[in-house]
Amino acid sequence: MAALGWLTPRRRSATARSVLAGEASAEAARKSSQEATVSEVPEDPSEEPEFPVLGDEKAAAFFDLDNTVMQGAALFHFGRGLYKRKFFETRDLARFAWQQAWFRLAGVEDPEHMQDARDSALSIVKGHRVSELMSIGEEIYDEYMAERIWPGTRALAQAHLDAGQKVWLVTAAPVEIAQVIARRLGLTGALGTVAESVDGVYTGKLVGEPLHGPAKAEALRALAAAEELDLSRCAAYSDSHNDIPMLSLVGHPYAINPDSKLRKHARKLDWRLRDYRTGRKAAKVGIPAAAGVGAVAGGTAAAIALHRRRR
């Protein structure tokens, strides 16, 4: 990624940055997925779902992470873990707590908060090794994230895996963290924000921009082209209206624990909805018989994990 260091946001339009972020994440993702060990999928014929279609090699699924697969924001939980390891001060944890409270109550992502996270976190992890953040991410998953996975969404992902399909997380969170979560859940991989690194050390710069909104759609396009996938046969799952560009790309969009804007949009377009926040039993997967495909994920990650400004 070092060769991409000159591609700074100031020298590119927002669209170009989205394309760059998507392509960078897709390229890293393919490499990551090729190196990963494929987990065995438990067989249970009695619980075989109506969808996905077994053996469809052109099919896979894309899952947003925050509040779709996991309760709350991965960045917050990662921040808690870094605080525990003395990466930053108490006042910064308080800001993290406020951001998490807002996220849980409002159920939406705040662009200003994300900008703050990106700028501050990049300065914090600058000079740290990628391998260090990956190792810490493994520990943080066990400490704070494992118990916050939504069982209903996990079942949806497993249905795709049971059908022999690839399943990818697609998130603005640092791709190292997304990769850890994907691996622990037995998923194929994860698309995440890509940060520049040289010789395995973070430079404090992003490649493009955070994998958010339109950038997620660009990542899916890049992955589909590289893997010869048919997006009209893909499934995608998200809670946020910010992911409407991604959801609109696939033939089988799902609104999971949707915010008000996404719920309204989904109802207008007759998209399927699932809400696991109410305590109701998760509905059985019921996508029509032509289903969808996926992508590939990974990369050297952007550390947008800490909501702290330089003082």
mmCIF file of C-alpha atoms in Angstrom:
data_model
loop_
_atom_site.group_PDB
_atom_site.id
_atom_site.type_symbol
_atom_site.label_atom_id
_atom_site.label_comp_id
_atom_site.label_asym_id
_atom_site.label_seq_id
_atom_site.Cartn_x
_atom_site.Cartn_y
_atom_site.Cartn_z
ATOM 1 C CA MET A 1 0.000 0.000 0.000
ATOM 2 C CA ALA A 2 2.972 2.290 0.299
ATOM 3 C CA ALA A 3 2.765 3.240 -3.362
ATOM 4 C CA LEU A 4 -0.662 4.714 -2.759
ATOM 5 C CA GLY A 5 0.540 7.194 -0.147
ATOM 6 C CA TRP A 6 0.316 10.146 -2.537
ATOM 7 C CA LEU A 7 -3.390 9.612 -3.085
ATOM 8 C CA THR A 8 -4.536 11.998 -0.344
ATOM 9 C CA PRO A 9 -8.130 13.186 0.076
ATOM 10 C CA ARG A 10 -7.141 16.726 -0.843
ATOM 11 C CA ARG A 11 -6.147 15.617 -4.310
ATOM 12 C CA ARG A 12 -9.211 13.575 -5.078
ATOM 13 C CA SER A 13 -12.947 14.104 -5.311
ATOM 14 C CA ALA A 14 -15.250 12.331 -2.891
ATOM 15 C CA THR A 15 -16.272 9.889 -5.633
ATOM 16 C CA ALA A 16 -12.691 9.080 -6.518
ATOM 17 C CA ARG A 17 -11.874 8.473 -2.870
ATOM 18 C CA SER A 18 -14.821 6.097 -2.566
ATOM 19 C CA VAL A 19 -13.640 4.156 -5.608
ATOM 20 C CA LEU A 20 -10.096 4.032 -4.253
ATOM 21 C CA ALA A 21 -11.243 2.866 -0.835
ATOM 22 C CA GLY A 22 -13.425 0.171 -2.381
ATOM 23 C CA GLU A 23 -10.763 -1.111 -4.751
ATOM 24 C CA ALA A 24 -8.073 -1.096 -2.065
ATOM 25 C CA SER A 25 -10.272 -3.021 0.341
ATOM 26 C CA ALA A 26 -11.272 -5.520 -2.354
ATOM 27 C CA GLU A 27 -7.678 -6.141 -3.389
ATOM 28 C CA ALA A 28 -6.589 -6.708 0.186
ATOM 29 C CA ALA A 29 -9.653 -8.835 0.812
ATOM 30 C CA ARG A 30 -8.898 -11.248 -1.994
ATOM 31 C CA LYS A 31 -5.388 -11.792 -0.696
ATOM 32 C CA SER A 32 -6.691 -12.296 2.833
ATOM 33 C CA SER A 33 -9.345 -14.809 1.778
ATOM 34 C CA GLN A 34 -6.871 -16.844 -0.256
ATOM 35 C CA GLU A 35 -4.620 -17.163 2.780
ATOM 36 C CA ALA A 36 -7.402 -17.987 5.236
ATOM 37 C CA THR A 37 -8.225 -21.497 6.359
ATOM 38 C CA VAL A 38 -11.743 -22.526 5.435
ATOM 39 C CA SER A 39 -13.702 -23.646 8.486
ATOM 40 C CA GLU A 40 -15.859 -26.741 8.371
ATOM 41 C CA VAL A 41 -19.572 -25.984 8.426
ATOM 42 C CA PRO A 42 -21.661 -28.143 10.749
ATOM 43 C CA GLU A 43 -24.336 -30.122 8.956
ATOM 44 C CA ASP A 44 -27.873 -30.341 10.262
ATOM 45 C CA PRO A 45 -30.313 -31.459 7.552
ATOM 46 C CA SER A 46 -33.266 -30.956 9.895
ATOM 47 C CA GLU A 47 -32.637 -27.218 9.934
ATOM 48 C CA GLU A 48 -31.859 -26.736 6.248
ATOM 49 C CA PRO A 49 -33.260 -23.313 5.222
ATOM 50 C CA GLU A 50 -35.310 -22.571 2.126
ATOM 51 C CA PHE A 51 -32.606 -20.156 1.106
ATOM 52 C CA PRO A 52 -29.799 -19.864 0.106
ATOM 53 C CA VAL A 53 -29.718 -22.180 -2.872
ATOM 54 C CA LEU A 54 -27.354 -25.045 -2.264
ATOM 55 C CA GLY A 55 -24.372 -25.154 -4.592
ATOM 56 C CA ASP A 56 -24.864 -21.770 -6.245
ATOM 57 C CA GLU A 57 -21.267 -20.808 -6.961
ATOM 58 C CA LYS A 58 -22.318 -17.314 -7.991
ATOM 59 C CA ALA A 59 -23.913 -16.660 -4.631
ATOM 60 C CA ALA A 60 -22.677 -15.138 -1.379
ATOM 61 C CA ALA A 61 -23.762 -12.596 1.197
ATOM 62 C CA PHE A 62 -22.548 -9.275 2.609
ATOM 63 C CA PHE A 63 -23.196 -8.224 6.203
ATOM 64 C CA ASP A 64 -22.725 -4.814 7.762
ATOM 65 C CA LEU A 65 -21.186 -5.142 11.227
ATOM 66 C CA ASP A 66 -22.335 -2.491 13.714
ATOM 67 C CA ASN A 67 -25.852 -3.127 15.009
ATOM 68 C CA THR A 68 -26.385 -5.683 12.228
ATOM 69 C CA VAL A 69 -24.122 -8.543 13.264
ATOM 70 C CA MET A 70 -23.078 -7.087 16.604
ATOM 71 C CA GLN A 71 -24.854 -4.968 19.190
ATOM 72 C CA GLY A 72 -23.300 -1.516 19.285
ATOM 73 C CA ALA A 73 -20.219 -0.232 17.513
ATOM 74 C CA ALA A 74 -17.063 -2.285 17.004
ATOM 75 C CA LEU A 75 -15.041 0.915 17.288
ATOM 76 C CA PHE A 76 -16.311 1.520 20.796
ATOM 77 C CA HIS A 77 -15.468 -1.979 21.990
ATOM 78 C CA PHE A 78 -12.059 -1.776 20.347
ATOM 79 C CA GLY A 79 -11.527 1.554 22.074
ATOM 80 C CA ARG A 80 -12.360 0.012 25.444
ATOM 81 C CA GLY A 81 -9.733 -2.620 24.832
ATOM 82 C CA LEU A 82 -7.115 -0.070 23.844
ATOM 83 C CA TYR A 83 -7.920 2.024 26.910
ATOM 84 C CA LYS A 84 -7.388 -1.028 29.080
ATOM 85 C CA ARG A 85 -3.971 -1.357 27.444
ATOM 86 C CA LYS A 86 -3.056 2.286 28.152
ATOM 87 C CA PHE A 87 -3.317 3.510 24.557
ATOM 88 C CA PHE A 88 -5.165 6.641 25.685
ATOM 89 C CA GLU A 89 -6.555 8.512 28.686
ATOM 90 C CA THR A 90 -9.733 8.404 30.783
ATOM 91 C CA ARG A 91 -11.239 11.512 29.180
ATOM 92 C CA ASP A 92 -11.090 9.772 25.822
ATOM 93 C CA LEU A 93 -12.951 6.748 27.162
ATOM 94 C CA ALA A 94 -15.683 9.112 28.342
ATOM 95 C CA ARG A 95 -16.014 10.419 24.802
ATOM 96 C CA PHE A 96 -16.189 6.847 23.578
ATOM 97 C CA ALA A 97 -18.985 6.120 26.036
ATOM 98 C CA TRP A 98 -20.941 9.138 24.821
ATOM 99 C CA GLN A 99 -20.539 8.068 21.186
ATOM 100 C CA GLN A 100 -21.718 4.558 22.045
ATOM 101 C CA ALA A 101 -24.728 5.885 23.965
ATOM 102 C CA TRP A 102 -25.687 8.011 20.970
ATOM 103 C CA PHE A 103 -25.282 5.083 18.613
ATOM 104 C CA ARG A 104 -27.414 2.760 20.706
ATOM 105 C CA LEU A 105 -30.169 5.298 21.313
ATOM 106 C CA ALA A 106 -30.325 6.857 17.869
ATOM 107 C CA GLY A 107 -29.435 3.728 15.933
ATOM 108 C CA VAL A 108 -27.632 5.783 13.286
ATOM 109 C CA GLU A 109 -24.079 6.664 12.359
ATOM 110 C CA ASP A 110 -23.051 10.284 12.730
ATOM 111 C CA PRO A 111 -20.712 11.501 9.928
ATOM 112 C CA GLU A 112 -19.133 14.079 12.238
ATOM 113 C CA HIS A 113 -18.380 11.392 14.816
ATOM 114 C CA MET A 114 -16.832 9.219 12.130
ATOM 115 C CA GLN A 115 -14.641 12.079 10.925
ATOM 116 C CA ASP A 116 -13.478 12.648 14.470
ATOM 117 C CA ALA A 117 -12.752 8.937 14.877
ATOM 118 C CA ARG A 118 -10.793 8.745 11.657
ATOM 119 C CA ASP A 119 -8.585 11.771 12.259
ATOM 120 C CA SER A 120 -7.807 11.053 15.884
ATOM 121 C CA ALA A 121 -7.303 7.311 15.572
ATOM 122 C CA LEU A 122 -4.908 7.570 12.674
ATOM 123 C CA SER A 123 -2.684 9.814 14.743
ATOM 124 C CA ILE A 124 -2.825 7.396 17.669
ATOM 125 C CA VAL A 125 -1.882 4.230 15.797
ATOM 126 C CA LYS A 126 0.755 5.897 13.632
ATOM 127 C CA GLY A 127 3.999 4.059 14.195
ATOM 128 C CA HIS A 128 2.340 0.925 15.603
ATOM 129 C CA ARG A 129 2.747 -2.360 13.788
ATOM 130 C CA VAL A 130 -0.189 -3.943 11.974
ATOM 131 C CA SER A 131 0.590 -7.256 13.660
ATOM 132 C CA GLU A 132 0.287 -5.594 17.072
ATOM 133 C CA LEU A 133 -3.221 -4.328 16.343
ATOM 134 C CA MET A 134 -4.237 -7.732 14.986
ATOM 135 C CA SER A 135 -3.055 -9.469 18.146
ATOM 136 C CA ILE A 136 -4.822 -6.965 20.374
ATOM 137 C CA GLY A 137 -7.978 -7.360 18.293
ATOM 138 C CA GLU A 138 -8.074 -11.091 19.059
ATOM 139 C CA GLU A 139 -8.019 -10.351 22.777
ATOM 140 C CA ILE A 140 -10.608 -7.581 22.551
ATOM 141 C CA TYR A 141 -13.008 -9.820 20.660
ATOM 142 C CA ASP A 142 -12.990 -12.298 23.529
ATOM 143 C CA GLU A 143 -13.269 -9.564 26.161
ATOM 144 C CA TYR A 144 -16.014 -7.363 24.743
ATOM 145 C CA MET A 145 -17.451 -8.515 21.405
ATOM 146 C CA ALA A 146 -18.212 -12.239 21.451
ATOM 147 C CA GLU A 147 -21.211 -11.921 23.761
ATOM 148 C CA ARG A 148 -22.693 -9.086 21.687
ATOM 149 C CA ILE A 149 -23.234 -10.996 18.434
ATOM 150 C CA TRP A 150 -26.916 -11.009 17.425
ATOM 151 C CA PRO A 151 -28.014 -14.696 17.329
ATOM 152 C CA GLY A 152 -30.612 -13.965 14.656
ATOM 153 C CA THR A 153 -28.153 -12.362 12.267
ATOM 154 C CA ARG A 154 -25.611 -15.062 13.016
ATOM 155 C CA ALA A 155 -28.206 -17.637 11.935
ATOM 156 C CA LEU A 156 -28.750 -15.785 8.655
ATOM 157 C CA ALA A 157 -25.029 -15.842 7.940
ATOM 158 C CA GLN A 158 -24.810 -19.518 8.823
ATOM 159 C CA ALA A 159 -27.584 -20.303 6.355
ATOM 160 C CA HIS A 160 -25.423 -18.928 3.555
ATOM 161 C CA LEU A 161 -22.407 -20.882 4.802
ATOM 162 C CA ASP A 162 -24.437 -24.081 5.032
ATOM 163 C CA ALA A 163 -25.352 -23.622 1.371
ATOM 164 C CA GLY A 164 -21.685 -23.426 0.483
ATOM 165 C CA GLN A 165 -21.684 -19.676 -0.118
ATOM 166 C CA LYS A 166 -19.126 -17.073 0.889
ATOM 167 C CA VAL A 167 -20.089 -14.586 3.583
ATOM 168 C CA TRP A 168 -18.294 -11.299 4.117
ATOM 169 C CA LEU A 169 -18.481 -8.534 6.676
ATOM 170 C CA VAL A 170 -18.499 -5.070 5.079
ATOM 171 C CA THR A 171 -17.721 -2.312 7.568
ATOM 172 C CA ALA A 172 -16.129 1.084 8.078
ATOM 173 C CA ALA A 173 -14.332 -0.353 11.100
ATOM 174 C CA PRO A 174 -10.615 -1.141 10.870
ATOM 175 C CA VAL A 175 -10.250 -4.160 8.655
ATOM 176 C CA GLU A 176 -8.008 -5.913 11.200
ATOM 177 C CA ILE A 177 -10.870 -5.902 13.675
ATOM 178 C CA ALA A 178 -13.369 -6.962 11.025
ATOM 179 C CA GLN A 179 -11.113 -9.856 10.027
ATOM 180 C CA VAL A 180 -10.903 -11.065 13.612
ATOM 181 C CA ILE A 181 -14.693 -11.034 13.981
ATOM 182 C CA ALA A 182 -15.222 -12.750 10.630
ATOM 183 C CA ARG A 183 -12.728 -15.478 11.476
ATOM 184 C CA ARG A 184 -14.245 -16.083 14.916
ATOM 185 C CA LEU A 185 -17.694 -16.429 13.356
ATOM 186 C CA GLY A 186 -16.431 -18.789 10.677
ATOM 187 C CA LEU A 187 -17.162 -16.337 7.884
ATOM 188 C CA THR A 188 -15.186 -16.036 4.671
ATOM 189 C CA GLY A 189 -13.584 -12.687 5.434
ATOM 190 C CA ALA A 190 -14.148 -8.991 5.899
ATOM 191 C CA LEU A 191 -14.017 -5.785 3.932
ATOM 192 C CA GLY A 192 -12.962 -2.854 6.085
ATOM 193 C CA THR A 193 -11.342 0.541 5.987
ATOM 194 C CA VAL A 194 -7.801 0.323 4.648
ATOM 195 C CA ALA A 195 -4.996 2.277 6.235
ATOM 196 C CA GLU A 196 -1.632 2.757 4.641
ATOM 197 C CA SER A 197 1.275 0.825 6.094
ATOM 198 C CA VAL A 198 4.923 0.611 5.134
ATOM 199 C CA ASP A 199 6.922 -2.450 6.157
ATOM 200 C CA GLY A 200 4.069 -3.476 8.440
ATOM 201 C CA VAL A 201 3.899 -0.124 10.268
ATOM 202 C CA TYR A 202 1.017 2.352 10.064
ATOM 203 C CA THR A 203 1.906 5.664 8.426
ATOM 204 C CA GLY A 204 -1.082 7.589 9.809
ATOM 205 C CA LYS A 205 -2.772 7.886 6.402
ATOM 206 C CA LEU A 206 -5.819 6.244 4.871
ATOM 207 C CA VAL A 207 -5.954 4.675 1.441
ATOM 208 C CA GLY A 208 -8.884 6.589 -0.003
ATOM 209 C CA GLU A 209 -11.490 7.086 2.705
ATOM 210 C CA PRO A 210 -13.329 5.026 5.346
ATOM 211 C CA LEU A 211 -15.354 2.173 3.887
ATOM 212 C CA HIS A 212 -18.653 3.894 4.536
ATOM 213 C CA GLY A 213 -21.726 4.657 2.446
ATOM 214 C CA PRO A 214 -20.853 4.824 -1.271
ATOM 215 C CA ALA A 215 -17.401 3.342 -0.626
ATOM 216 C CA LYS A 216 -19.032 0.082 0.472
ATOM 217 C CA ALA A 217 -20.885 -0.087 -2.829
ATOM 218 C CA GLU A 218 -17.643 0.484 -4.715
ATOM 219 C CA ALA A 219 -15.980 -2.313 -2.743
ATOM 220 C CA LEU A 220 -18.773 -4.709 -3.669
ATOM 221 C CA ARG A 221 -18.483 -3.762 -7.330
ATOM 222 C CA ALA A 222 -14.739 -4.325 -7.290
ATOM 223 C CA LEU A 223 -15.066 -7.680 -5.565
ATOM 224 C CA ALA A 224 -17.842 -8.860 -7.818
ATOM 225 C CA ALA A 225 -15.785 -8.013 -10.899
ATOM 226 C CA ALA A 226 -12.683 -9.737 -9.527
ATOM 227 C CA GLU A 227 -14.602 -12.862 -8.492
ATOM 228 C CA GLU A 228 -16.933 -12.937 -11.523
ATOM 229 C CA LEU A 229 -19.978 -12.642 -9.311
ATOM 230 C CA ASP A 230 -23.497 -11.661 -10.266
ATOM 231 C CA LEU A 231 -24.648 -8.992 -7.834
ATOM 232 C CA SER A 232 -28.271 -9.520 -8.835
ATOM 233 C CA ARG A 233 -27.989 -12.906 -7.127
ATOM 234 C CA CYS A 234 -26.330 -11.521 -4.001
ATOM 235 C CA ALA A 235 -27.793 -10.856 -0.581
ATOM 236 C CA ALA A 236 -26.825 -7.916 1.637
ATOM 237 C CA TYR A 237 -27.793 -7.089 5.212
ATOM 238 C CA SER A 238 -27.589 -3.786 7.101
ATOM 239 C CA ASP A 239 -29.244 -1.704 9.801
ATOM 240 C CA SER A 240 -28.335 1.741 8.442
ATOM 241 C CA HIS A 241 -29.709 4.020 5.749
ATOM 242 C CA ASN A 242 -26.085 4.895 5.055
ATOM 243 C CA ASP A 243 -25.822 1.450 3.461
ATOM 244 C CA ILE A 244 -28.646 1.970 0.973
ATOM 245 C CA PRO A 245 -26.063 2.234 -1.869
ATOM 246 C CA MET A 246 -24.735 -1.224 -0.928
ATOM 247 C CA LEU A 247 -28.160 -2.739 -0.412
ATOM 248 C CA SER A 248 -29.379 -1.348 -3.720
ATOM 249 C CA LEU A 249 -26.623 -3.158 -5.615
ATOM 250 C CA VAL A 250 -27.788 -6.659 -4.764
ATOM 251 C CA GLY A 251 -30.819 -8.626 -5.784
ATOM 252 C CA HIS A 252 -31.746 -9.563 -2.221
ATOM 253 C CA PRO A 253 -31.402 -6.659 0.249
ATOM 254 C CA TYR A 254 -32.290 -7.106 3.909
ATOM 255 C CA ALA A 255 -32.910 -4.418 6.527
ATOM 256 C CA ILE A 256 -31.704 -5.799 9.874
ATOM 257 C CA ASN A 257 -32.554 -3.869 13.061
ATOM 258 C CA PRO A 258 -33.172 -0.906 10.739
ATOM 259 C CA ASP A 259 -32.988 2.757 11.647
ATOM 260 C CA SER A 260 -36.096 4.799 10.816
ATOM 261 C CA LYS A 261 -34.868 5.973 7.415
ATOM 262 C CA LEU A 262 -33.881 2.504 6.277
ATOM 263 C CA ARG A 263 -37.127 1.016 7.568
ATOM 264 C CA LYS A 264 -39.110 3.544 5.562
ATOM 265 C CA HIS A 265 -37.013 2.947 2.453
ATOM 266 C CA ALA A 266 -37.230 -0.836 2.824
ATOM 267 C CA ARG A 267 -41.001 -0.773 3.170
ATOM 268 C CA LYS A 268 -41.326 1.445 0.125
ATOM 269 C CA LEU A 269 -39.272 -0.972 -1.998
ATOM 270 C CA ASP A 270 -40.670 -4.117 -0.371
ATOM 271 C CA TRP A 271 -37.303 -5.211 1.010
ATOM 272 C CA ARG A 272 -37.317 -7.842 3.717
ATOM 273 C CA LEU A 273 -36.914 -6.685 7.317
ATOM 274 C CA ARG A 274 -35.688 -8.446 10.438
ATOM 275 C CA ASP A 275 -35.551 -6.840 13.871
ATOM 276 C CA TYR A 276 -33.818 -8.733 16.661
ATOM 277 C CA ARG A 277 -33.956 -5.893 19.158
ATOM 278 C CA THR A 278 -37.525 -6.647 20.195
ATOM 279 C CA GLY A 279 -36.837 -10.073 21.640
ATOM 280 C CA ARG A 280 -39.093 -11.738 19.128
ATOM 281 C CA LYS A 281 -37.927 -15.091 17.832
ATOM 282 C CA ALA A 282 -35.814 -14.701 14.703
ATOM 283 C CA ALA A 283 -37.768 -15.423 11.561
ATOM 284 C CA LYS A 284 -36.643 -18.234 9.326
ATOM 285 C CA VAL A 285 -34.554 -17.160 6.354
ATOM 286 C CA GLY A 286 -36.881 -16.714 3.407
ATOM 287 C CA ILE A 287 -35.163 -15.257 0.380
ATOM 288 C CA PRO A 288 -36.576 -16.299 -2.990
ATOM 289 C CA ALA A 289 -34.827 -19.105 -4.778
ATOM 290 C CA ALA A 290 -32.360 -17.119 -6.865
ATOM 291 C CA ALA A 291 -29.928 -15.789 -4.393
ATOM 292 C CA GLY A 292 -26.900 -14.059 -4.114
ATOM 293 C CA VAL A 293 -23.257 -13.611 -4.203
ATOM 294 C CA GLY A 294 -20.577 -12.116 -2.392
ATOM 295 C CA ALA A 295 -17.132 -10.841 -2.278
ATOM 296 C CA VAL A 296 -13.816 -10.952 -0.663
ATOM 297 C CA ALA A 297 -12.271 -9.067 2.114
ATOM 298 C CA GLY A 298 -9.491 -7.885 4.276
ATOM 299 C CA GLY A 299 -6.550 -5.611 3.925
ATOM 300 C CA THR A 300 -4.233 -3.516 5.930
ATOM 301 C CA ALA A 301 -6.583 -1.649 8.178
ATOM 302 C CA ALA A 302 -7.485 1.781 9.014
ATOM 303 C CA ALA A 303 -7.449 2.485 12.677
ATOM 304 C CA ILE A 304 -10.435 4.700 13.082
ATOM 305 C CA ALA A 305 -11.037 3.175 16.453
ATOM 306 C CA LEU A 306 -10.529 6.022 18.880
ATOM 307 C CA HIS A 307 -12.699 9.082 19.216
ATOM 308 C CA ARG A 308 -10.039 11.512 20.282
ATOM 309 C CA ARG A 309 -8.920 14.845 18.898
ATOM 310 C CA ARG A 310 -5.387 16.084 19.010
ATOM 311 C CA ARG A 311 -5.065 18.674 21.728
#
